[in-house]
PDB file of C-alpha atoms in Angstrom:
ATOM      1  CA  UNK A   1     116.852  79.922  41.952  1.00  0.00           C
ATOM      2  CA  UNK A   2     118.152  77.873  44.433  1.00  0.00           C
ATOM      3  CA  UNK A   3     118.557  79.166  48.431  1.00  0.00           C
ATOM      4  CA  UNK A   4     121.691  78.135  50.135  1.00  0.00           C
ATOM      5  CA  UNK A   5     121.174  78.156  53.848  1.00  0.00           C
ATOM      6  CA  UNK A   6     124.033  80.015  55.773  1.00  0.00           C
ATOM      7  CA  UNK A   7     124.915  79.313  59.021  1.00  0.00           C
ATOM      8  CA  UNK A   8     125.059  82.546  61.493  1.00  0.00           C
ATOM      9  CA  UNK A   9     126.230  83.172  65.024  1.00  0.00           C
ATOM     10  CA  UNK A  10     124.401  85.263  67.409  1.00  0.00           C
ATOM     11  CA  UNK A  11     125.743  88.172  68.974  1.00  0.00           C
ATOM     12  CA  UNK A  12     128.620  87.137  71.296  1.00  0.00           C
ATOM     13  CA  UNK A  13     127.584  87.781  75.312  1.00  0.00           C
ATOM     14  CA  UNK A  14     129.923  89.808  76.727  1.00  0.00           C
ATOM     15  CA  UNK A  15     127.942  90.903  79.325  1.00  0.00           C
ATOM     16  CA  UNK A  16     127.116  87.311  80.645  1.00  0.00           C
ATOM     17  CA  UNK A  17     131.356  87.354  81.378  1.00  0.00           C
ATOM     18  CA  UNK A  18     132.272  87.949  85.020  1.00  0.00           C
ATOM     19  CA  UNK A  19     134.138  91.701  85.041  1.00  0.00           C
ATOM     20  CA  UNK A  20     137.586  90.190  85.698  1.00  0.00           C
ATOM     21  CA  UNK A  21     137.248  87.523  82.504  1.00  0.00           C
ATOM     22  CA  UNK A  22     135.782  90.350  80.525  1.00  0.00           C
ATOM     23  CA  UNK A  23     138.961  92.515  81.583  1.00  0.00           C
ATOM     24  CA  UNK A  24     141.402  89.403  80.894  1.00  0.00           C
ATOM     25  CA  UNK A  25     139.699  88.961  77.546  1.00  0.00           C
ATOM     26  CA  UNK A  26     140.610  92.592  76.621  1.00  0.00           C
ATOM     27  CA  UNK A  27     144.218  91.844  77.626  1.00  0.00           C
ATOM     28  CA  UNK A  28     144.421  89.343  75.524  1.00  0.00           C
ATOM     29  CA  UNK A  29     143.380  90.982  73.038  1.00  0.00           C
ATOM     30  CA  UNK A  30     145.946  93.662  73.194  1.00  0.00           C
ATOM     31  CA  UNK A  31     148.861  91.760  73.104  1.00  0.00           C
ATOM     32  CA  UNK A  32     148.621  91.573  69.497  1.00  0.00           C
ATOM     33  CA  UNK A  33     147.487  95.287  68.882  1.00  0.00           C
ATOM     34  CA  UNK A  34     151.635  97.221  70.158  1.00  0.00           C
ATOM     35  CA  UNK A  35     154.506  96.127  71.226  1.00  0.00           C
ATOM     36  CA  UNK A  36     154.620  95.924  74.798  1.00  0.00           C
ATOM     37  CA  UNK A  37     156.954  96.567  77.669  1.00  0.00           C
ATOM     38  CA  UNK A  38     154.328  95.849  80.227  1.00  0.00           C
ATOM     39  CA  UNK A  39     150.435  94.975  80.433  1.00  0.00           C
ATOM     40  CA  UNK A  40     149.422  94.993  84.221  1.00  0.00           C
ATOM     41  CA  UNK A  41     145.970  94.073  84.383  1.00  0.00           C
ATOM     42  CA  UNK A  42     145.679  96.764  87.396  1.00  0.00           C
ATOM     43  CA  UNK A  43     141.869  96.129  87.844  1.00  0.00           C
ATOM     44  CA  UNK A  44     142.148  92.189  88.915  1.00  0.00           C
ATOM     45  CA  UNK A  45     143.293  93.218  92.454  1.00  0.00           C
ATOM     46  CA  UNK A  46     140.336  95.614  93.117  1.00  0.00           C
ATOM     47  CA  UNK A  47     140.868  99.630  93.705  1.00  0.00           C
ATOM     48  CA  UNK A  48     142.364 100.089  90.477  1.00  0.00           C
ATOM     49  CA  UNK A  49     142.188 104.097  90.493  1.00  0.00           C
ATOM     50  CA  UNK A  50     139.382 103.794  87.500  1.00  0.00           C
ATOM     51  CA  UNK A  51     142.510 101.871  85.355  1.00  0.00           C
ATOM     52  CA  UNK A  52     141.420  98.281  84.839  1.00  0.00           C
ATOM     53  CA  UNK A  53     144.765  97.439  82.340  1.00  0.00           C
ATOM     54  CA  UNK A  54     148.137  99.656  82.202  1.00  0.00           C
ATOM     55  CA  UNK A  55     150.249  98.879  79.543  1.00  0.00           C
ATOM     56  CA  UNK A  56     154.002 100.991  78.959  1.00  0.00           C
ATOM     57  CA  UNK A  57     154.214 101.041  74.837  1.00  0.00           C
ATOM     58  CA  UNK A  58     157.941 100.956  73.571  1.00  0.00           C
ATOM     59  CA  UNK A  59     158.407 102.694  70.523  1.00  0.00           C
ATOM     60  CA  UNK A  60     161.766 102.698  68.240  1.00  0.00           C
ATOM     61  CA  UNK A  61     163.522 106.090  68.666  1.00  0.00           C
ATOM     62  CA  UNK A  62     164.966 105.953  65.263  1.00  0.00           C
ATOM     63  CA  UNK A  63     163.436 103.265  63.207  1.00  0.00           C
ATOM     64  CA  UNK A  64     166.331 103.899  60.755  1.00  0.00           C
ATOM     65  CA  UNK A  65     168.522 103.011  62.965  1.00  0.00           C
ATOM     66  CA  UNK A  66     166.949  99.941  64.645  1.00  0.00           C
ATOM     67  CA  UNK A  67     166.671  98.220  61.074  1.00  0.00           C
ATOM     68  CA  UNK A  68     170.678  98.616  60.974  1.00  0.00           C
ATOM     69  CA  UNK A  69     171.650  97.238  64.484  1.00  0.00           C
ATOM     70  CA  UNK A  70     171.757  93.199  64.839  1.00  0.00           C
ATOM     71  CA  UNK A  71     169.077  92.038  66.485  1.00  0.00           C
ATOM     72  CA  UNK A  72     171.202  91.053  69.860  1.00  0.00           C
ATOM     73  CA  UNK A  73     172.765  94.657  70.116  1.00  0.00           C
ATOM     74  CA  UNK A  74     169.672  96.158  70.484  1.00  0.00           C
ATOM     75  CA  UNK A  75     168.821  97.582  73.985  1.00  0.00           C
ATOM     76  CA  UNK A  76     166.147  99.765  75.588  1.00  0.00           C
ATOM     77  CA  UNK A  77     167.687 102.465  75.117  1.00  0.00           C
ATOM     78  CA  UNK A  78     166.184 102.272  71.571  1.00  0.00           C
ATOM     79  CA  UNK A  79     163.095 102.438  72.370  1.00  0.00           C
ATOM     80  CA  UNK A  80     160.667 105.475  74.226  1.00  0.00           C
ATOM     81  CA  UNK A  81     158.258 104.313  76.295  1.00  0.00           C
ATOM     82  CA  UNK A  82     154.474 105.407  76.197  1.00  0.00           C
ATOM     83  CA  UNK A  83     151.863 104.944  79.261  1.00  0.00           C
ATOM     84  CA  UNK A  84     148.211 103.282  77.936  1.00  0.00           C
ATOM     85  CA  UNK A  85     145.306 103.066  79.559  1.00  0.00           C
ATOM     86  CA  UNK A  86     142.589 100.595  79.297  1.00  0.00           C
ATOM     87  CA  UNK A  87     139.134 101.052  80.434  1.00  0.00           C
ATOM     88  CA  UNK A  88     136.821  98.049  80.455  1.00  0.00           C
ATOM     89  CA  UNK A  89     132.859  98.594  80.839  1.00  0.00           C
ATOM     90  CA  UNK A  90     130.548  95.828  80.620  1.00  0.00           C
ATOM     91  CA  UNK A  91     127.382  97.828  80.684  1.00  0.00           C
ATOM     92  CA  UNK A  92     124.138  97.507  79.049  1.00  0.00           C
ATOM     93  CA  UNK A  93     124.565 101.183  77.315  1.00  0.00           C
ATOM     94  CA  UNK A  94     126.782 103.919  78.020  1.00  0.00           C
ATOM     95  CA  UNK A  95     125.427 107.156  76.811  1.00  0.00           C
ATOM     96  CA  UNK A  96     127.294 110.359  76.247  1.00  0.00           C
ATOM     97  CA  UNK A  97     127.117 111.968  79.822  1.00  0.00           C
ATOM     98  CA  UNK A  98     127.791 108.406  81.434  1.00  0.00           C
ATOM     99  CA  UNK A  99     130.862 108.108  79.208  1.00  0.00           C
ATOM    100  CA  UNK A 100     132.256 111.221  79.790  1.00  0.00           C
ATOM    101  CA  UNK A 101     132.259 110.530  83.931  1.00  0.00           C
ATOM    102  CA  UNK A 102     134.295 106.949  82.867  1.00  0.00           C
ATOM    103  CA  UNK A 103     136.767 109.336  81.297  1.00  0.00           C
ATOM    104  CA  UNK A 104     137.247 111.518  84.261  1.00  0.00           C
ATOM    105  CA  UNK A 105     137.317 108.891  86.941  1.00  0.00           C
ATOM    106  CA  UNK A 106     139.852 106.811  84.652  1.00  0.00           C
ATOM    107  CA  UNK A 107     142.117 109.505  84.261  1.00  0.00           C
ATOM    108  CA  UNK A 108     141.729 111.087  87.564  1.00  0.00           C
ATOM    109  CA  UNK A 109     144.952 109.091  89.088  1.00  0.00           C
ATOM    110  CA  UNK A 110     147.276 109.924  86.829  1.00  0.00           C
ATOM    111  CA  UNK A 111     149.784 113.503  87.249  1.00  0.00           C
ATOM    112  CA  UNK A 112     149.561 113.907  83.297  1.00  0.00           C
ATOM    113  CA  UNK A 113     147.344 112.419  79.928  1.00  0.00           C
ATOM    114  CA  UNK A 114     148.512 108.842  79.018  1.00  0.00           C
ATOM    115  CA  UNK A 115     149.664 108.351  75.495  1.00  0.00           C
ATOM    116  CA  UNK A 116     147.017 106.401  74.830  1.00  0.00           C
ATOM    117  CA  UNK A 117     143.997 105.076  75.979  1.00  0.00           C
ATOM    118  CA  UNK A 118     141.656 102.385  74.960  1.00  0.00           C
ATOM    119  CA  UNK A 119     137.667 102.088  76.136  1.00  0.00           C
ATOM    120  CA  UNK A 120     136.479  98.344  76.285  1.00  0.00           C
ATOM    121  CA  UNK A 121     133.249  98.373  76.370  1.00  0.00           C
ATOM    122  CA  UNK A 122     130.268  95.208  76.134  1.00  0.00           C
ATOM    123  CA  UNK A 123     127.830  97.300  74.186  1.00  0.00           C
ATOM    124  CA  UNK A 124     127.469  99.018  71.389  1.00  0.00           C
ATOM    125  CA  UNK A 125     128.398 102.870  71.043  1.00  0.00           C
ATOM    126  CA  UNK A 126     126.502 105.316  69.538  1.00  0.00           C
ATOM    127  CA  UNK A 127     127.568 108.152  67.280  1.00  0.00           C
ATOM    128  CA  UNK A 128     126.976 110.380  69.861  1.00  0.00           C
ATOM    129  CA  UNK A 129     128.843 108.796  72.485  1.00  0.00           C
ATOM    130  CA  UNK A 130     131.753 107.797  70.206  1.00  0.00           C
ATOM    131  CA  UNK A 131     132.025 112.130  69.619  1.00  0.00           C
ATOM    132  CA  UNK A 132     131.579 112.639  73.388  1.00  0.00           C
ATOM    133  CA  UNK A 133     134.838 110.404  73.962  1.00  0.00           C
ATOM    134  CA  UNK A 134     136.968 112.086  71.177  1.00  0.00           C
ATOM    135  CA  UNK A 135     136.343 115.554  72.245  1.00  0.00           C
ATOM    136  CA  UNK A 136     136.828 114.672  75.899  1.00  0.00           C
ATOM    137  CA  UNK A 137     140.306 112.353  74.595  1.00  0.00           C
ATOM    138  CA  UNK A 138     141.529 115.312  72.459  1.00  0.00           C
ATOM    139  CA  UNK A 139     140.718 118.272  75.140  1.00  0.00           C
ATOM    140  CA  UNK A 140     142.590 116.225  77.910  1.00  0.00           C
ATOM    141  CA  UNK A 141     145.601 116.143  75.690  1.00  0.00           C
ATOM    142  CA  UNK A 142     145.443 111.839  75.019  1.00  0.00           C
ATOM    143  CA  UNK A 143     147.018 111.346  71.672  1.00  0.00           C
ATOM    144  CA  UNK A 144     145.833 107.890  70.286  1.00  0.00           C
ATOM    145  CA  UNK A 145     142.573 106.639  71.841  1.00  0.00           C
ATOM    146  CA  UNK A 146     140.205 104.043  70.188  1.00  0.00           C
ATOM    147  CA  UNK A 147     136.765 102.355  71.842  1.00  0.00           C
ATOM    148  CA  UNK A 148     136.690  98.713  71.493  1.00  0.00           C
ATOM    149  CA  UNK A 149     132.945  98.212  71.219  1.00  0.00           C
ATOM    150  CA  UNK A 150     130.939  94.905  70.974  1.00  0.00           C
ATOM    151  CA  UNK A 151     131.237  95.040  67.369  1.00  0.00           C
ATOM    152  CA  UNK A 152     134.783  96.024  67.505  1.00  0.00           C
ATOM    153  CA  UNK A 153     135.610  93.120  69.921  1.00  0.00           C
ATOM    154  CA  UNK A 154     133.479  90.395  68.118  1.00  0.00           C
ATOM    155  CA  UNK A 155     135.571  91.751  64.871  1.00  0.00           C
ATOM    156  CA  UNK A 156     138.405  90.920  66.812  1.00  0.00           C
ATOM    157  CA  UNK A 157     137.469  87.637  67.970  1.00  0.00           C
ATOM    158  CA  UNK A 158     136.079  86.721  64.519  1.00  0.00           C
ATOM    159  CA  UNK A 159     139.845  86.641  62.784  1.00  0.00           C
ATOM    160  CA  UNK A 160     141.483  83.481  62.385  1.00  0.00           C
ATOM    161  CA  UNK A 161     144.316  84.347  65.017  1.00  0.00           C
ATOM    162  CA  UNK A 162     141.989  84.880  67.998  1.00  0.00           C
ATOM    163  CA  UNK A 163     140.026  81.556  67.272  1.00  0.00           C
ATOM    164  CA  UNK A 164     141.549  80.161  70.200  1.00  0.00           C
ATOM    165  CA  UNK A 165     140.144  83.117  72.424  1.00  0.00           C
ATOM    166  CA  UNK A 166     136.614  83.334  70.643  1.00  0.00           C
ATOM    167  CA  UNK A 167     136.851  79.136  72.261  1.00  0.00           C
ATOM    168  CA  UNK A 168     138.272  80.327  75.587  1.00  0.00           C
ATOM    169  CA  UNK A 169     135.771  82.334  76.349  1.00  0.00           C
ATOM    170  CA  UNK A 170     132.445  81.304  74.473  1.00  0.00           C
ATOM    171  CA  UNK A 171     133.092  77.691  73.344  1.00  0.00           C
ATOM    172  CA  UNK A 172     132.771  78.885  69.604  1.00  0.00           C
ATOM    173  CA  UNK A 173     135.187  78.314  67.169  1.00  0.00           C
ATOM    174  CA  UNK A 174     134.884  79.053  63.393  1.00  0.00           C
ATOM    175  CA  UNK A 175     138.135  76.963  62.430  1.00  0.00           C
ATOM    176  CA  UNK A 176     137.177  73.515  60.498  1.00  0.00           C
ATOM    177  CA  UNK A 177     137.661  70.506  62.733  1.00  0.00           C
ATOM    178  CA  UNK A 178     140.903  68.854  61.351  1.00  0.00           C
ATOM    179  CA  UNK A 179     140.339  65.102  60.852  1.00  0.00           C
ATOM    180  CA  UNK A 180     143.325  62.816  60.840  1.00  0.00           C
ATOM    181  CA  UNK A 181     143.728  59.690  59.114  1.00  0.00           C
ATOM    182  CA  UNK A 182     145.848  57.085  61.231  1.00  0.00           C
ATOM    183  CA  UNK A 183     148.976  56.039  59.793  1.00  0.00           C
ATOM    184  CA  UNK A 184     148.794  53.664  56.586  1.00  0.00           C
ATOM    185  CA  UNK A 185     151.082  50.572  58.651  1.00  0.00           C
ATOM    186  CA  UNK A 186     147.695  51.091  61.124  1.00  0.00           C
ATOM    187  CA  UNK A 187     145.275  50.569  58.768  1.00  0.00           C
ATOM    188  CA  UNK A 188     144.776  46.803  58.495  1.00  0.00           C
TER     189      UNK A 188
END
């Protein structure tokens, strides 16, 4: 039987990225993931009130509707808006008790529970941790919330549209190198 080598990539080193790149990665990341009013990246400017990204979701109010309007009529008004959160961690672990204090100081600021909220972190998550952060999501009344581990994140980075940020940020990309052959008049 013959052995085909593969070629494999070590684990990507999020924690060797400064905080601030390691918070603009996770923007960038979330442009793709709604559809966006707004995504402030609050955290850049320093006392960020435990809120490194804020992002206002806008959601059709009647997706019926929408599909019938012309795209140039539609305002808005169409749309409800829903407050995110982001949360970006580039620590080594973050074990239950530890997570549940990143929680409470990221949602301290705000008068109500975002819609959402989203935990970046540069680690991976255990099972443990992952149940401390739904039961402290669902008893603080947050109705979608997700936690963008390291394997989360390098699952991210691994598909073909963020090739471009998997570069950016780590000089890697999987995409074949596109060789071009010059024009046939310039071949002589």
């Amino acid at each position: 039987m013959k052995i085909i080598p593969t070629r494999t990539l070590n684990p990507l080193p999020f924690n060797d990225l400064e905080p601030h790149r390691f918070e603009d990665l996770i923007r960038q990341l979330a442009y793709e993931f709604r559809r966006w009013k707004s995504l402030e990246a609050t955290g850049r400017a320093g006392s960020d009130g435990g809120i490194d990204i804020r992002a206002t979701e806008l959601v059709p109010v009647d997706e019926e509707r929408l599909e019938e309007l012309e795209e140039d009529s539609i305002t808005e008004a169409a749309f409800q808006e829903r407050l995110w959160i982001f949360q970006c961690k580039r620590e080594k672990a973050l074990p239950p008790k530890r997570l549940r204090k990143v929680v409470e100081e990221s949602l301290a600021s705000l008068a109500g529970p975002p819609h959402g909220f989203i935990l970046a972190v540069a680690s991976d998550i255990s099972k443990d941790a992952r149940d401390a952060f739904r039961e402290e999501m669902v008893a603080r009344g947050v109705e979608e919330f997700l936690i963008w581990a390291k394997s989360e994140l390098e699952d991210f980075l691994f598909q073909p549209n963020n090739d471009r940020l998997l570069f950016a940020y780590f000089w890697i990309s999987l995409q074949p190198r596109r060789r071009s052959c010059p024009p046939v008049s310039a071949r002589t």
